[in-house]
Structure formats: C-alpha cells, structure tokens
C-alpha cells in the first residue's frame, strides 16, 4: 500500500542510484540505428549549479528521457570544462593562504597542484546535476583536458596553422593587468562609472596661439597619441586636416586626420587617437597609417616609451599627474562630469586595458563563411528564430579570434621557437624538432611557446572530440551530427558559432547540430536579473530540498515558453509540488479501489462511454506532448508539452474521470466496475509514462509501487503508441456535454453564493431527445457533482429560478428554496460598494505622477495589476446582482 504522502527526500537518491547501477543512462543499450544525441554545454569544473544550469539541463533531460522511451539509441554526452583562468584563480588563492605563489612552485609543479585539486574538489556540479535527475551517460564523462580531447586540440591547431587559418600577430586585446593575460569579451564586465571628460588644447604646429581641443576620458593614454581625428565634413576643422599638432608633454608631432569615427556632436568633435590603447583608435590608426606606440607594461604601468618622469607609474597615478601637468602648461580647456562605461575583468575586478601584444589568432572571417551558409540553407536552425539574425550579425562582422592566453593552466600551444625565432608548429615536440633539424640542417634546441589556448578553443571541438575524433570511433560514426543544442543566448557567439566553424571544417562540412534551442533567462519573481550584488540569487538545490526535484523541474519546463524569460516564483514551485501530491493521491485512490490492468486488457475495446472518453483523452494528451517535444512544428515547445500533461492529469483524470469512476466503483454492476478499474489503472500507467520525462522521480516510484510486477523500470519503458481510432467522437461529445452541464451549474452556484451543502432542483426544458438521453444516462454523476436534488424535464419554472442555456437546452435552477435571496442581494451590494472604494484608492494612487515616476516599475505594475483584477471582479459582482434582481 502506498504511503499517505510522497517524500521526495527519501526517494530521489535511492532511485538515481538504481538508475545508475542498472546502466539505464548508457548509450548503446539497444541496437537501434535511430540515434538521438545531445552534448551538454560543459559547465566549468569550478562551477556550482545555478538556476540557468537547472533550466538548461532540465530541458535537455526531458528530451533524452522522451527519446530513450521512444526506442532510440540515446547519448547525452556529459563533461566539464577546464575553465582556464577560473581554475587557475582557485588554486592560486589556495596557495596564497599558505604564502606560496605559482612562481614559487614553477609551471610543472603548479599544474600538478591544479590536477590534484580537480581530482578532489573539481566537478562538484556533476553531483548537483545528479540531484536534479540528469540522465547523462556518466560513464562517458569527458573533461576538456583529457588526453583524448587534448589530442584533438593539437591536431586542429596544427592543421589550421598549416592551412593559414591560424597565425601569430601583434594586435590589441583585452588585457587583464592583474592576471597578466588576454581575456575574451565574455570575461569583460562593463560597469557604469561616474568620472570626468577632460578637454585638452593641442597646439597647431607653426601657428602660434592656435589650438585644437580634444576631449578624453583617459588622459593617461595621451602620451601614446599618434594622431587627432576630425570628421571630414566638420566645417570647424576642414582647414586643419593634414596639418600637425604638437603633443603636449611629449613634444611629438602628430597629424590631424579625417575619419568618420569622429562625431561632431560628441565633445569637441576632435578625438585623440591612441592606436595601442583603444580598439576604435586602432582601426582609425590602420586607416590613416598612424604609428602604434604601446606605452604600458603588463601591469598597466607606463613603460620607457613615455617621458622619464612618468616611467613606472601606475596608469591612474599617471592620469592625475598628466592632468596637473597639462593645466600647468595652460592647455587644460575644462573638466566636465561624465558618466561612461568602463571594462572590468569579471574575475580580477580590475579595469581592463586594451593592450598591444603578440598573440595567436584564428582567421574567424574565413571559418565563419561555411557556418553562415549552414544556417542560411536551413541545415541548422535557431529556435526561437529571432536569434538567427543575432548569429548573422556577429558572424558577418567577425574579427580575428585571439586564441592565446598568458596562463599556465590550459592546452599549451603546440608551437616551438628556433634559435632565430623561427616558429615550428607540430603535434609533438619530437615532430617539431624533426622539422627544425631539417630546416637548419643541424640539431638545434627549441623553446615551446609559454601561452595556452583560450578555453573556448577546446570547447569549440566538443561535439566531435567527445566522440573520439580524430580517431574514427563507432560513437563518432553514429552520434555525429548531434541533434539539438540547448544553451543560453549569451554564448551564441563564444561557443555556438565556434562549434559551427570547427564542426563544418573538420567533419566534412557537416554542422554539429541541426537545431540550436536558445532558452531564456531565469529572473527573480519581479523580473529582475539575478545577481549576487542584488541579493536575489536563488539556489536551485534549496528548492529541491524543500519541494523535491520534480517540482522544480516541472516549474522550469512549464515556464519555458519560447522567447519569454522565466520568472522564478517559489509559490509556483510549491504549486507543482502540490501537483506531485495530486498525482500521488490519485494513485492511492486507484490502489484503494483495486485498480489493476489485467492480462490481455485492451483499452481501445472498452464499452462504457466514460471509459471510451478517457482513453481518447489520453491519446489526445500524448499527441500534444509528443508534437511539442519532437520539435518538428515551431521548434521545441516545452511549456506546451508540460501544460498538456498537467491539464490532463489534474483536470481531466483527477477532477473528472476519477469522480465519474466513483459511480461504478460504488455500484453493484460488477462488469462495469471491472472495466472501470482496469481503465483507471491503464490511464494511470499512461500518465506515468507521458509525465516521466518531466517528473522522473515520482513517476518511477509510482510505476514500481502500484503494480505487482513490471517488466522494466519506467525510465526505459516504451513510450505509448495508440491506434488512430483511439478517440471515440460519440463518447467524446457525450462526456464533454456532461462536463459542460456540471460546470455551468457549478458556476451559477458560485456566482450566486449558494451554500455548498444545499441541493437544488433542476428543470431541463427545450432539449433534444439526444440531450434528454444524456441527462438520464448520467443523472447519477451529474446530480452528485452538481449537488442537485431532483430533475424535471419540460416542466413549468418555479418562482426564483435562474436560467442559462447549455447546448440549446434551457437549464433552470430553483434557487429560492436553497438560499435567502434578499440577504444575498444585500451582501452583493455591500461587496460592490467596498470594491468600488478600493478601486477609487488605486486610481488615485496611479494618477499621482510623483508615485508613478519615483516608485520601482515592478511596484507600479503591481498596483496596475491589482486594479485590473478589481475591475474584473467588480464586473462579475454586478452581473450576479443583476441576475438576482430578475428573480
């Protein structure tokens, strides 16, 4: 016998261990040629489960469980990313607590320390994914620094280099002065800063007393200026184009150039150009042929390219000194307060410096072309489709990809320098030495490049490197191309686009996936983005502890509407915990009424209209869920699938069918009782199957508990397939008619505030013979569900009867004897007056401009929502009062 209540804390760990031990998650469990493959977006090995992970992995798990049950050979490929800078930081912090730096240890010893940390503490997020129910093939778990994946990285680098698609160049990068490495745009956090705009006078060469005023937010870089730019159509400066200015403090002559980058509406309209320390200036400098002078070192201190008094100074100390110096020269025009965005390293917390340095680059523009064509031709599509344009915008304006990082943890770049600086790029040091000896004609010593590769480089190979490439493995043959990639919008460029480039280039022009499903952000209940600084971050595992994994999973899937952010509501998570309870109680009810599926039972041959109807409703539900999860029409619609099974389970099965089933359960007709018991048990089994991908734990627990024997665990049971004639149109129409009548009567009772215990006489007039027959056949259940005392057909209406029309028939309820009409009229009048007063207060508040302009948007919207709800309620109360007045 099932316990009175479901306790997820006692069930989830037990079931997950059983699934793991049975090999239920493993690919290759069957011989199906029909494969379904998803690669997990590999979380950082340093990471912990956040709500975005919970959403992402829940949606993936729904699909893999669904396709596994449909008999496909499913591979959900898991793994973690080595997360270069993040992991190096973790271990460096631990060493710092012992008073040790990585330089004290040296590179090899330091890397050993990182591997030790990874084995002991890394990847805790994997255990957290277990708690969520993620059914990955954990036996195939990969790590981006595994030897197999490292082999793939080396091969890709060497091949692209030899094809001219990887090269070494001196360019601007995002430089982190704390960690001494280039970082990607994704690792740069733009912060709004209250600062100043300084206006400096640059003297025109040879024209005493004549100046051009430039405006800057970064005085410290002016020592590296190599030009001043003005707009070619700016009348103020047209006569100055081609002349030189004398750079203050430095004394260097620099040209005034025409470039559309200079905005006549911004500042003075003239901008200083520092190609080595600003990305826009770098491009202007290239167009104008300006010198490029790097004036900073790796610590963002001024180097020997500046006047002696400034050498070695921190950039912000230099800023103050430069402003003072300019003022002492009489060249400070003015200082304005100015708010602007400043780039910070998201991990170091220091201001990022555009920095000119030697780095390795990939020719992203060339690699992007096949990736653009694959989407244009429809071989890969984005869901929602709006993200296609975002992808195009990025890919069609792509810049060289800086793939080197000045770290110790990561894939060491397979490049070696000869005695004269000649570069040898090979997959191993032995091959590099052989190439060098052949080049020089003698044995030489080589020095390997100190840099490592950008983490995104190895992640870009994930869909095929995890399957064994460059070796030709059976898994690679069967599971590449993968099916759908589920990920967040913020890494479309950093990860999705790069996987497209690499997959097409190395896998015979085959894209890595046919669909990219971009899920929304999970925000707090007010719609604000979650952040630690706001204090509104919710730990998904706290919700799992409180309500169970199934409740959180179902909330996330039911909320995952395409293109709409998810607002996290603990109340809604609790509501889906109540759904779990509803299902559990329904299973207990079936168990108490001895519902079992007998051998040989055919649900599609039942006789009773109610049973034929519920069998058809099951088929409709399955079709709706299947269509939404297959993704063939309008992409994947997780919310539609979730809502279909929720509505069927709660509203159709629990609220209607089980109530209807009580009549035969409590009756004397043994044949009707047996058929209804078998049908109820069969329907419950179908619910458990269809609901399993969304709520795996409670469904598996019930599957194993409500039947004497099962041939397999639910996780590997077959997805239901029903005959085309599953829906009986006649039974469908009859039961819909019954439900409509009961619902109509209940609505009147509620609207008129009829006491729950009061039984009302029903008068049924002007009905067809078909409807009269339905009333007669189902009177027992109608009278019980609608709390009716008696029925009269084609009878005179008594005084105080309230009428409504149902499918052409007039339905009248004799209310006069069931309630005090005068008292109810008085109550409604009082409620209307009270509500109108409440609405007057809300209108007054919302018409107050001070409140609307100063209160948070969420608060104002909340007041508007209250007013809308009150308006709807008032309309209903007035309608009820009007109907009572007619009696």
CSV table of N, CA, C and O in Angstrom, one decimal, residues 54 70 94 101 166 209 221 272 291 330 344 385 403 405 472 499 519 579 586 618-619 660 726 729 738 800 804 828 842:
chain,number,residue,atom,x,y,z
A,54,UNK,N,20.0,24.8,-14.1
A,54,UNK,CA,18.9,23.9,-13.8
A,54,UNK,C,17.9,23.9,-14.9
A,54,UNK,O,17.4,22.9,-15.3
A,70,UNK,N,11.3,6.3,-26.5
A,70,UNK,CA,10.8,6.0,-27.9
A,70,UNK,C,11.7,5.0,-28.7
A,70,UNK,O,11.5,4.8,-29.9
A,94,UNK,N,44.3,29.3,-3.0
A,94,UNK,CA,44.6,28.3,-2.0
A,94,UNK,C,46.1,28.4,-1.6
A,94,UNK,O,46.4,28.3,-0.5
A,101,UNK,N,53.2,31.4,-4.1
A,101,UNK,CA,52.8,31.8,-5.4
A,101,UNK,C,53.0,30.7,-6.4
A,101,UNK,O,53.9,29.8,-6.2
A,166,UNK,N,45.4,29.9,-38.8
A,166,UNK,CA,45.9,30.3,-37.5
A,166,UNK,C,47.2,31.0,-37.8
A,166,UNK,O,48.1,30.5,-38.6
A,209,UNK,N,49.6,80.3,-30.8
A,209,UNK,CA,48.3,80.6,-30.2
A,209,UNK,C,47.1,79.9,-30.7
A,209,UNK,O,46.0,80.2,-30.3
A,221,UNK,N,46.4,57.9,-21.4
A,221,UNK,CA,46.9,57.3,-22.7
A,221,UNK,C,47.4,58.4,-23.7
A,221,UNK,O,48.0,58.0,-24.7
A,272,UNK,N,41.5,62.4,-29.8
A,272,UNK,CA,42.8,62.0,-29.8
A,272,UNK,C,42.9,60.5,-30.2
A,272,UNK,O,42.0,59.7,-29.8
A,291,UNK,N,51.3,55.7,-36.5
A,291,UNK,CA,52.2,54.9,-35.7
A,291,UNK,C,51.4,54.3,-34.6
A,291,UNK,O,50.4,54.8,-34.1
A,330,UNK,N,49.0,75.5,-19.2
A,330,UNK,CA,47.9,76.4,-19.7
A,330,UNK,C,47.1,75.7,-20.9
A,330,UNK,O,46.5,76.4,-21.7
A,344,UNK,N,35.8,46.0,-16.9
A,344,UNK,CA,36.4,45.4,-15.8
A,344,UNK,C,36.6,43.9,-16.1
A,344,UNK,O,35.7,43.3,-16.7
A,385,UNK,N,13.4,31.7,-33.7
A,385,UNK,CA,14.1,32.0,-35.0
A,385,UNK,C,14.7,33.4,-34.9
A,385,UNK,O,15.6,33.8,-35.7
A,403,UNK,N,43.2,33.5,-29.8
A,403,UNK,CA,43.1,32.2,-29.2
A,403,UNK,C,44.2,31.9,-28.1
A,403,UNK,O,44.2,30.8,-27.5
A,405,UNK,N,46.3,32.6,-24.5
A,405,UNK,CA,46.1,33.2,-23.1
A,405,UNK,C,47.5,33.0,-22.4
A,405,UNK,O,48.1,32.0,-22.5
A,472,UNK,N,38.5,7.4,-35.8
A,472,UNK,CA,37.2,7.0,-36.3
A,472,UNK,C,36.5,6.0,-35.5
A,472,UNK,O,36.6,4.8,-35.7
A,499,UNK,N,31.6,26.3,-32.4
A,499,UNK,CA,31.4,24.9,-32.7
A,499,UNK,C,30.9,24.7,-34.2
A,499,UNK,O,31.3,23.7,-34.8
A,519,UNK,N,17.4,29.0,-24.8
A,519,UNK,CA,16.4,29.2,-23.7
A,519,UNK,C,16.6,30.6,-23.1
A,519,UNK,O,17.6,31.2,-23.3
A,579,UNK,N,1.0,19.4,-7.3
A,579,UNK,CA,0.7,18.6,-8.4
A,579,UNK,C,1.2,17.2,-8.2
A,579,UNK,O,0.5,16.2,-8.5
A,586,UNK,N,-4.1,10.4,-6.4
A,586,UNK,CA,-4.8,9.7,-7.4
A,586,UNK,C,-4.4,8.3,-7.5
A,586,UNK,O,-5.3,7.3,-7.6
A,618,UNK,N,-6.5,10.4,-23.3
A,618,UNK,CA,-5.1,10.0,-23.1
A,618,UNK,C,-4.4,10.2,-24.5
A,618,UNK,O,-3.3,10.7,-24.5
A,619,UNK,N,-5.1,9.7,-25.5
A,619,UNK,CA,-4.4,9.8,-26.8
A,619,UNK,C,-4.2,11.2,-27.3
A,619,UNK,O,-3.2,11.6,-27.9
A,660,UNK,N,-16.1,10.6,-11.9
A,660,UNK,CA,-17.1,9.8,-12.6
A,660,UNK,C,-17.0,8.3,-12.3
A,660,UNK,O,-18.0,7.6,-12.3
A,726,UNK,N,-8.2,5.8,-31.7
A,726,UNK,CA,-8.3,5.9,-30.2
A,726,UNK,C,-9.4,6.8,-29.7
A,726,UNK,O,-9.9,6.6,-28.6
A,729,UNK,N,-15.5,9.7,-31.1
A,729,UNK,CA,-16.1,11.0,-31.3
A,729,UNK,C,-17.4,11.1,-30.5
A,729,UNK,O,-17.7,12.1,-29.9
A,738,UNK,N,-21.7,16.4,-20.6
A,738,UNK,CA,-21.9,16.2,-19.2
A,738,UNK,C,-21.1,17.2,-18.4
A,738,UNK,O,-21.5,17.9,-17.5
A,800,UNK,N,-38.3,32.3,-8.7
A,800,UNK,CA,-37.0,32.3,-8.1
A,800,UNK,C,-36.0,31.3,-8.8
A,800,UNK,O,-35.1,30.8,-8.2
A,804,UNK,N,-30.0,29.3,-17.6
A,804,UNK,CA,-28.9,29.5,-18.5
A,804,UNK,C,-29.1,28.5,-19.6
A,804,UNK,O,-29.8,27.5,-19.5
A,828,UNK,N,-24.2,41.3,-1.8
A,828,UNK,CA,-23.6,41.7,-3.1
A,828,UNK,C,-23.4,43.2,-3.1
A,828,UNK,O,-22.4,43.8,-3.6
A,842,UNK,N,-7.0,53.0,-5.6
A,842,UNK,CA,-5.9,52.6,-6.5
A,842,UNK,C,-5.8,53.6,-7.7
A,842,UNK,O,-4.7,54.0,-8.1
